[in-house]
């Protein structure tokens, strides 16, 4: 499901653009939700969307300023600016806009852009996890994750350089992780690609960190780890 927000302060144009987007996505059988906004400030206080279509010439806050604030809080939504003022095109790229479309919007161009960005969003979901910290959202590539640990009702995501705490449950997160991750303990999920060795009580990572391996998961871990090594060509 791709979450989309469209922000345009002229209601007629907003509805027209929304109808175009819905028609395109329906025709390509893409699952989505769309929320409409006539005020950028209202959008700013909402949860992060996957894709934003923003008019630039809005009041009280224009699309560029809105995008600037969103980026400052850590929002990495895909951005499409739609405006009648092509002179703003260069400024749009300062906030990492994906595309810039001029009014009246060409349907074929809109379709091409939407399909490209939806494909990109799907691809990123397969290679990274999105976590929320306050109002900020970050995508962490799976390959960078060493392990996930539960402490006091928060999940702590460990990479080589930082620890990122966020609210969640391992039970909810586990199904979304690739096969290289294994639940080695009720409070830990480890990335097998960072495992150096293990014994009956612990899993050792290449950086010499040690995480617990529960007794009842020991046999399953050994089988899964050996399978991983064979698939990756590290053992013959």
PDB file of C-alpha atoms in Angstrom:
ATOM      1  CA  UNK A   1       0.000   0.000   0.000  1.00  0.00           C
ATOM      2  CA  UNK A   2       1.432   3.352  -1.069  1.00  0.00           C
ATOM      3  CA  UNK A   3       0.338   6.350   0.996  1.00  0.00           C
ATOM      4  CA  UNK A   4      -0.087   9.487  -1.097  1.00  0.00           C
ATOM      5  CA  UNK A   5      -0.863  13.083  -0.145  1.00  0.00           C
ATOM      6  CA  UNK A   6      -1.839  15.817  -2.592  1.00  0.00           C
ATOM      7  CA  UNK A   7      -1.655  19.436  -1.479  1.00  0.00           C
ATOM      8  CA  UNK A   8      -3.186  22.183  -3.636  1.00  0.00           C
ATOM      9  CA  UNK A   9      -4.957  25.258  -2.284  1.00  0.00           C
ATOM     10  CA  UNK A  10      -7.467  25.469  -5.145  1.00  0.00           C
ATOM     11  CA  UNK A  11     -10.152  22.887  -4.451  1.00  0.00           C
ATOM     12  CA  UNK A  12     -11.179  22.340  -8.082  1.00  0.00           C
ATOM     13  CA  UNK A  13      -7.588  21.736  -9.182  1.00  0.00           C
ATOM     14  CA  UNK A  14      -7.016  19.518  -6.158  1.00  0.00           C
ATOM     15  CA  UNK A  15      -9.968  17.288  -7.014  1.00  0.00           C
ATOM     16  CA  UNK A  16      -9.012  17.152 -10.682  1.00  0.00           C
ATOM     17  CA  UNK A  17      -5.448  16.085  -9.900  1.00  0.00           C
ATOM     18  CA  UNK A  18      -6.655  13.507  -7.391  1.00  0.00           C
ATOM     19  CA  UNK A  19      -8.982  11.992 -10.003  1.00  0.00           C
ATOM     20  CA  UNK A  20      -6.089  11.745 -12.465  1.00  0.00           C
ATOM     21  CA  UNK A  21      -3.831  10.046  -9.933  1.00  0.00           C
ATOM     22  CA  UNK A  22      -6.546   7.586  -8.886  1.00  0.00           C
ATOM     23  CA  UNK A  23      -7.356   6.729 -12.492  1.00  0.00           C
ATOM     24  CA  UNK A  24      -3.709   6.011 -13.321  1.00  0.00           C
ATOM     25  CA  UNK A  25      -3.030   3.882 -10.245  1.00  0.00           C
ATOM     26  CA  UNK A  26      -6.291   1.954 -10.600  1.00  0.00           C
ATOM     27  CA  UNK A  27      -5.474   1.150 -14.223  1.00  0.00           C
ATOM     28  CA  UNK A  28      -2.136  -0.305 -13.161  1.00  0.00           C
ATOM     29  CA  UNK A  29      -3.597  -2.179 -10.156  1.00  0.00           C
ATOM     30  CA  UNK A  30      -1.423  -0.322  -7.647  1.00  0.00           C
ATOM     31  CA  UNK A  31      -2.755  -0.335  -4.087  1.00  0.00           C
ATOM     32  CA  UNK A  32      -2.828   3.119  -2.528  1.00  0.00           C
ATOM     33  CA  UNK A  33      -4.505   5.556  -0.189  1.00  0.00           C
ATOM     34  CA  UNK A  34      -4.845   9.248  -1.019  1.00  0.00           C
ATOM     35  CA  UNK A  35      -5.432  12.161   1.329  1.00  0.00           C
ATOM     36  CA  UNK A  36      -6.156  15.664   0.061  1.00  0.00           C
ATOM     37  CA  UNK A  37      -5.013  18.929   1.620  1.00  0.00           C
ATOM     38  CA  UNK A  38      -5.670  22.562   0.782  1.00  0.00           C
ATOM     39  CA  UNK A  39      -3.329  23.782   3.502  1.00  0.00           C
ATOM     40  CA  UNK A  40       0.336  22.843   3.774  1.00  0.00           C
ATOM     41  CA  UNK A  41       0.385  23.403   7.526  1.00  0.00           C
ATOM     42  CA  UNK A  42      -2.232  20.669   7.961  1.00  0.00           C
ATOM     43  CA  UNK A  43      -0.041  18.280   6.001  1.00  0.00           C
ATOM     44  CA  UNK A  44       2.988  19.030   8.157  1.00  0.00           C
ATOM     45  CA  UNK A  45       1.360  17.759  11.351  1.00  0.00           C
ATOM     46  CA  UNK A  46       0.340  14.442   9.767  1.00  0.00           C
ATOM     47  CA  UNK A  47       2.260  11.195   9.603  1.00  0.00           C
ATOM     48  CA  UNK A  48       4.800  10.698   6.859  1.00  0.00           C
ATOM     49  CA  UNK A  49       3.526   9.771   3.396  1.00  0.00           C
ATOM     50  CA  UNK A  50       5.339   7.718   0.777  1.00  0.00           C
ATOM     51  CA  UNK A  51       4.602  10.186  -2.000  1.00  0.00           C
ATOM     52  CA  UNK A  52       3.721  13.884  -1.952  1.00  0.00           C
ATOM     53  CA  UNK A  53       2.328  15.954  -4.806  1.00  0.00           C
ATOM     54  CA  UNK A  54       2.722  19.597  -3.816  1.00  0.00           C
ATOM     55  CA  UNK A  55       1.643  22.832  -5.435  1.00  0.00           C
ATOM     56  CA  UNK A  56       4.286  25.517  -4.960  1.00  0.00           C
ATOM     57  CA  UNK A  57       2.210  28.711  -4.937  1.00  0.00           C
ATOM     58  CA  UNK A  58       0.164  28.118  -1.768  1.00  0.00           C
ATOM     59  CA  UNK A  59      -0.743  30.174   1.283  1.00  0.00           C
ATOM     60  CA  UNK A  60       0.115  30.565   4.129  1.00  0.00           C
ATOM     61  CA  UNK A  61       3.135  28.346   3.454  1.00  0.00           C
ATOM     62  CA  UNK A  62       4.273  27.610  -0.086  1.00  0.00           C
ATOM     63  CA  UNK A  63       5.241  24.165  -1.314  1.00  0.00           C
ATOM     64  CA  UNK A  64       8.978  24.804  -1.249  1.00  0.00           C
ATOM     65  CA  UNK A  65       8.969  25.994   2.371  1.00  0.00           C
ATOM     66  CA  UNK A  66       6.751  23.087   3.336  1.00  0.00           C
ATOM     67  CA  UNK A  67       9.103  20.603   1.696  1.00  0.00           C
ATOM     68  CA  UNK A  68      12.042  22.274   3.438  1.00  0.00           C
ATOM     69  CA  UNK A  69      10.417  21.773   6.839  1.00  0.00           C
ATOM     70  CA  UNK A  70       9.519  18.183   6.020  1.00  0.00           C
ATOM     71  CA  UNK A  71      13.107  17.409   5.045  1.00  0.00           C
ATOM     72  CA  UNK A  72      14.392  19.052   8.231  1.00  0.00           C
ATOM     73  CA  UNK A  73      12.305  16.691  10.380  1.00  0.00           C
ATOM     74  CA  UNK A  74      13.706  13.688   8.499  1.00  0.00           C
ATOM     75  CA  UNK A  75      10.851  13.089   6.041  1.00  0.00           C
ATOM     76  CA  UNK A  76      12.158  11.203   2.997  1.00  0.00           C
ATOM     77  CA  UNK A  77       8.907  11.107   1.024  1.00  0.00           C
ATOM     78  CA  UNK A  78       9.130  11.154  -2.750  1.00  0.00           C
ATOM     79  CA  UNK A  79       8.234  14.674  -3.921  1.00  0.00           C
ATOM     80  CA  UNK A  80       6.484  15.831  -7.073  1.00  0.00           C
ATOM     81  CA  UNK A  81       6.059  19.585  -7.419  1.00  0.00           C
ATOM     82  CA  UNK A  82       3.205  20.819  -9.574  1.00  0.00           C
ATOM     83  CA  UNK A  83       3.042  24.509 -10.462  1.00  0.00           C
ATOM     84  CA  UNK A  84       2.367  27.086 -13.142  1.00  0.00           C
ATOM     85  CA  UNK A  85       5.705  28.774 -12.412  1.00  0.00           C
ATOM     86  CA  UNK A  86       8.603  26.973 -14.141  1.00  0.00           C
ATOM     87  CA  UNK A  87      11.134  29.427 -12.673  1.00  0.00           C
ATOM     88  CA  UNK A  88      10.937  27.480  -9.392  1.00  0.00           C
ATOM     89  CA  UNK A  89      12.284  24.300 -10.977  1.00  0.00           C
ATOM     90  CA  UNK A  90      15.862  24.816  -9.760  1.00  0.00           C
ATOM     91  CA  UNK A  91      14.707  25.528  -6.189  1.00  0.00           C
ATOM     92  CA  UNK A  92      12.712  22.290  -6.210  1.00  0.00           C
ATOM     93  CA  UNK A  93      15.863  20.217  -6.438  1.00  0.00           C
ATOM     94  CA  UNK A  94      17.251  21.847  -3.290  1.00  0.00           C
ATOM     95  CA  UNK A  95      14.718  19.770  -1.333  1.00  0.00           C
ATOM     96  CA  UNK A  96      15.437  16.582  -3.280  1.00  0.00           C
ATOM     97  CA  UNK A  97      12.302  16.713  -5.395  1.00  0.00           C
ATOM     98  CA  UNK A  98      11.896  13.685  -7.641  1.00  0.00           C
ATOM     99  CA  UNK A  99      10.025  15.525 -10.402  1.00  0.00           C
ATOM    100  CA  UNK A 100       8.634  18.908 -11.371  1.00  0.00           C
ATOM    101  CA  UNK A 101       5.471  19.113 -13.479  1.00  0.00           C
ATOM    102  CA  UNK A 102       3.986  22.284 -14.905  1.00  0.00           C
ATOM    103  CA  UNK A 103       0.288  23.115 -15.100  1.00  0.00           C
ATOM    104  CA  UNK A 104      -1.804  22.060 -16.874  1.00  0.00           C
ATOM    105  CA  UNK A 105      -0.459  18.626 -15.996  1.00  0.00           C
ATOM    106  CA  UNK A 106       0.136  16.362 -18.960  1.00  0.00           C
ATOM    107  CA  UNK A 107      -1.553  13.038 -18.165  1.00  0.00           C
ATOM    108  CA  UNK A 108       1.017  10.906 -19.989  1.00  0.00           C
ATOM    109  CA  UNK A 109       3.875  12.610 -18.146  1.00  0.00           C
ATOM    110  CA  UNK A 110       2.070  12.268 -14.802  1.00  0.00           C
ATOM    111  CA  UNK A 111       1.520   8.568 -15.472  1.00  0.00           C
ATOM    112  CA  UNK A 112       5.179   8.015 -16.317  1.00  0.00           C
ATOM    113  CA  UNK A 113       6.343   9.806 -13.158  1.00  0.00           C
ATOM    114  CA  UNK A 114       3.869   8.058 -10.858  1.00  0.00           C
ATOM    115  CA  UNK A 115       4.746   4.581 -12.117  1.00  0.00           C
ATOM    116  CA  UNK A 116       8.464   5.269 -11.789  1.00  0.00           C
ATOM    117  CA  UNK A 117       8.155   6.530  -8.204  1.00  0.00           C
ATOM    118  CA  UNK A 118       5.776   3.757  -7.112  1.00  0.00           C
ATOM    119  CA  UNK A 119       8.269   1.198  -8.425  1.00  0.00           C
ATOM    120  CA  UNK A 120      11.057   2.973  -6.543  1.00  0.00           C
ATOM    121  CA  UNK A 121       9.065   2.981  -3.296  1.00  0.00           C
ATOM    122  CA  UNK A 122       8.354  -0.745  -3.617  1.00  0.00           C
ATOM    123  CA  UNK A 123      12.009  -1.477  -4.307  1.00  0.00           C
ATOM    124  CA  UNK A 124      13.166   0.523  -1.275  1.00  0.00           C
ATOM    125  CA  UNK A 125      10.752  -1.340   0.970  1.00  0.00           C
ATOM    126  CA  UNK A 126      12.375  -4.611  -0.050  1.00  0.00           C
ATOM    127  CA  UNK A 127      15.872  -3.387   0.801  1.00  0.00           C
ATOM    128  CA  UNK A 128      15.349  -1.199   3.872  1.00  0.00           C
ATOM    129  CA  UNK A 129      13.335  -0.744   7.041  1.00  0.00           C
ATOM    130  CA  UNK A 130      11.557   2.523   7.820  1.00  0.00           C
ATOM    131  CA  UNK A 131      11.607   3.578  11.472  1.00  0.00           C
ATOM    132  CA  UNK A 132       9.979   6.518  13.202  1.00  0.00           C
ATOM    133  CA  UNK A 133      11.786   8.600  15.806  1.00  0.00           C
ATOM    134  CA  UNK A 134       9.488  11.357  17.032  1.00  0.00           C
ATOM    135  CA  UNK A 135       8.299  13.166  13.906  1.00  0.00           C
ATOM    136  CA  UNK A 136      11.250  11.911  11.837  1.00  0.00           C
ATOM    137  CA  UNK A 137      11.275   8.810   9.665  1.00  0.00           C
ATOM    138  CA  UNK A 138      14.466   7.101   8.519  1.00  0.00           C
ATOM    139  CA  UNK A 139      15.077   4.250   6.121  1.00  0.00           C
ATOM    140  CA  UNK A 140      17.893   1.942   7.181  1.00  0.00           C
ATOM    141  CA  UNK A 141      19.169  -0.558   4.576  1.00  0.00           C
ATOM    142  CA  UNK A 142      18.875  -4.129   5.844  1.00  0.00           C
ATOM    143  CA  UNK A 143      22.539  -4.777   5.101  1.00  0.00           C
ATOM    144  CA  UNK A 144      23.566  -2.092   7.618  1.00  0.00           C
ATOM    145  CA  UNK A 145      21.624  -3.639  10.504  1.00  0.00           C
ATOM    146  CA  UNK A 146      23.672  -5.776  12.894  1.00  0.00           C
ATOM    147  CA  UNK A 147      20.821  -6.752  15.174  1.00  0.00           C
ATOM    148  CA  UNK A 148      17.585  -5.576  16.779  1.00  0.00           C
ATOM    149  CA  UNK A 149      17.161  -5.583  20.531  1.00  0.00           C
ATOM    150  CA  UNK A 150      14.166  -4.949  22.780  1.00  0.00           C
ATOM    151  CA  UNK A 151      14.767  -2.771  25.854  1.00  0.00           C
ATOM    152  CA  UNK A 152      11.914  -1.351  27.957  1.00  0.00           C
ATOM    153  CA  UNK A 153       9.228  -1.721  25.274  1.00  0.00           C
ATOM    154  CA  UNK A 154      11.404  -0.108  22.603  1.00  0.00           C
ATOM    155  CA  UNK A 155      13.271  -1.737  19.742  1.00  0.00           C
ATOM    156  CA  UNK A 156      16.900  -0.650  19.488  1.00  0.00           C
ATOM    157  CA  UNK A 157      18.308  -1.012  15.995  1.00  0.00           C
ATOM    158  CA  UNK A 158      22.085  -1.491  16.009  1.00  0.00           C
ATOM    159  CA  UNK A 159      24.361  -0.550  13.108  1.00  0.00           C
ATOM    160  CA  UNK A 160      28.149  -0.219  13.051  1.00  0.00           C
ATOM    161  CA  UNK A 161      27.920   3.491  13.879  1.00  0.00           C
ATOM    162  CA  UNK A 162      24.761   4.110  15.897  1.00  0.00           C
ATOM    163  CA  UNK A 163      21.883   2.736  17.927  1.00  0.00           C
ATOM    164  CA  UNK A 164      18.413   3.842  16.866  1.00  0.00           C
ATOM    165  CA  UNK A 165      15.558   3.338  19.365  1.00  0.00           C
ATOM    166  CA  UNK A 166      11.943   3.313  18.185  1.00  0.00           C
ATOM    167  CA  UNK A 167       8.599   2.004  19.396  1.00  0.00           C
ATOM    168  CA  UNK A 168       7.506  -1.371  18.103  1.00  0.00           C
ATOM    169  CA  UNK A 169       7.359  -5.106  18.705  1.00  0.00           C
ATOM    170  CA  UNK A 170       9.678  -7.726  17.284  1.00  0.00           C
ATOM    171  CA  UNK A 171       6.630  -9.894  16.558  1.00  0.00           C
ATOM    172  CA  UNK A 172       5.246  -7.234  14.224  1.00  0.00           C
ATOM    173  CA  UNK A 173       8.605  -6.445  12.635  1.00  0.00           C
ATOM    174  CA  UNK A 174       9.879  -9.984  12.082  1.00  0.00           C
ATOM    175  CA  UNK A 175       7.643 -10.909   9.088  1.00  0.00           C
ATOM    176  CA  UNK A 176       8.888  -7.858   7.152  1.00  0.00           C
ATOM    177  CA  UNK A 177      12.565  -8.787   7.498  1.00  0.00           C
ATOM    178  CA  UNK A 178      14.438 -10.808   4.854  1.00  0.00           C
ATOM    179  CA  UNK A 179      15.575 -14.397   5.436  1.00  0.00           C
ATOM    180  CA  UNK A 180      19.034 -13.242   6.541  1.00  0.00           C
ATOM    181  CA  UNK A 181      17.512 -12.213   9.898  1.00  0.00           C
ATOM    182  CA  UNK A 182      16.897 -14.745  12.672  1.00  0.00           C
ATOM    183  CA  UNK A 183      15.141 -14.467  16.038  1.00  0.00           C
ATOM    184  CA  UNK A 184      17.917 -15.896  18.237  1.00  0.00           C
ATOM    185  CA  UNK A 185      16.325 -14.828  21.516  1.00  0.00           C
ATOM    186  CA  UNK A 186      12.944 -13.471  22.566  1.00  0.00           C
ATOM    187  CA  UNK A 187      14.503 -10.003  22.764  1.00  0.00           C
ATOM    188  CA  UNK A 188      16.919 -10.208  19.810  1.00  0.00           C
ATOM    189  CA  UNK A 189      16.878 -10.571  16.041  1.00  0.00           C
ATOM    190  CA  UNK A 190      20.304 -10.914  14.436  1.00  0.00           C
ATOM    191  CA  UNK A 191      21.462 -10.318  10.867  1.00  0.00           C
ATOM    192  CA  UNK A 192      23.250 -13.525   9.849  1.00  0.00           C
ATOM    193  CA  UNK A 193      25.480 -11.645   7.420  1.00  0.00           C
ATOM    194  CA  UNK A 194      27.240 -10.070  10.426  1.00  0.00           C
ATOM    195  CA  UNK A 195      27.641 -13.283  12.440  1.00  0.00           C
ATOM    196  CA  UNK A 196      31.187 -14.557  12.928  1.00  0.00           C
ATOM    197  CA  UNK A 197      30.546 -17.567  15.162  1.00  0.00           C
ATOM    198  CA  UNK A 198      28.241 -18.888  17.866  1.00  0.00           C
ATOM    199  CA  UNK A 199      28.187 -21.250  20.814  1.00  0.00           C
ATOM    200  CA  UNK A 200      25.416 -22.644  22.992  1.00  0.00           C
ATOM    201  CA  UNK A 201      24.808 -19.356  24.750  1.00  0.00           C
ATOM    202  CA  UNK A 202      25.905 -16.524  22.474  1.00  0.00           C
ATOM    203  CA  UNK A 203      26.164 -15.261  18.932  1.00  0.00           C
ATOM    204  CA  UNK A 204      29.369 -13.368  18.129  1.00  0.00           C
ATOM    205  CA  UNK A 205      29.449 -10.661  15.487  1.00  0.00           C
ATOM    206  CA  UNK A 206      32.404  -9.586  13.377  1.00  0.00           C
ATOM    207  CA  UNK A 207      32.771  -6.430  15.468  1.00  0.00           C
ATOM    208  CA  UNK A 208      33.123  -8.693  18.549  1.00  0.00           C
ATOM    209  CA  UNK A 209      29.746  -7.765  19.976  1.00  0.00           C
ATOM    210  CA  UNK A 210      28.003 -10.682  21.640  1.00  0.00           C
ATOM    211  CA  UNK A 211      24.268 -11.254  21.818  1.00  0.00           C
ATOM    212  CA  UNK A 212      22.406 -14.059  23.614  1.00  0.00           C
ATOM    213  CA  UNK A 213      21.252 -17.245  21.917  1.00  0.00           C
ATOM    214  CA  UNK A 214      18.408 -18.953  23.758  1.00  0.00           C
ATOM    215  CA  UNK A 215      18.626 -22.672  24.493  1.00  0.00           C
ATOM    216  CA  UNK A 216      15.422 -23.523  22.640  1.00  0.00           C
ATOM    217  CA  UNK A 217      16.553 -21.643  19.512  1.00  0.00           C
ATOM    218  CA  UNK A 218      20.084 -23.072  19.456  1.00  0.00           C
ATOM    219  CA  UNK A 219      19.394 -26.011  17.096  1.00  0.00           C
ATOM    220  CA  UNK A 220      17.278 -23.956  14.698  1.00  0.00           C
ATOM    221  CA  UNK A 221      19.892 -21.225  14.630  1.00  0.00           C
ATOM    222  CA  UNK A 222      22.614 -23.717  13.699  1.00  0.00           C
ATOM    223  CA  UNK A 223      20.558 -25.068  10.801  1.00  0.00           C
ATOM    224  CA  UNK A 224      19.607 -21.640   9.504  1.00  0.00           C
ATOM    225  CA  UNK A 225      23.138 -20.282   9.848  1.00  0.00           C
ATOM    226  CA  UNK A 226      24.638 -23.261   7.978  1.00  0.00           C
ATOM    227  CA  UNK A 227      22.062 -22.827   5.218  1.00  0.00           C
ATOM    228  CA  UNK A 228      22.956 -19.130   5.000  1.00  0.00           C
ATOM    229  CA  UNK A 229      26.678 -19.938   4.720  1.00  0.00           C
ATOM    230  CA  UNK A 230      26.052 -22.467   1.951  1.00  0.00           C
ATOM    231  CA  UNK A 231      23.809 -20.069   0.030  1.00  0.00           C
ATOM    232  CA  UNK A 232      26.354 -17.281   0.328  1.00  0.00           C
ATOM    233  CA  UNK A 233      29.206 -19.551  -0.775  1.00  0.00           C
ATOM    234  CA  UNK A 234      31.131 -19.241   2.498  1.00  0.00           C
ATOM    235  CA  UNK A 235      31.111 -22.980   3.177  1.00  0.00           C
ATOM    236  CA  UNK A 236      31.232 -25.974   0.865  1.00  0.00           C
TER     237      UNK A 236
END
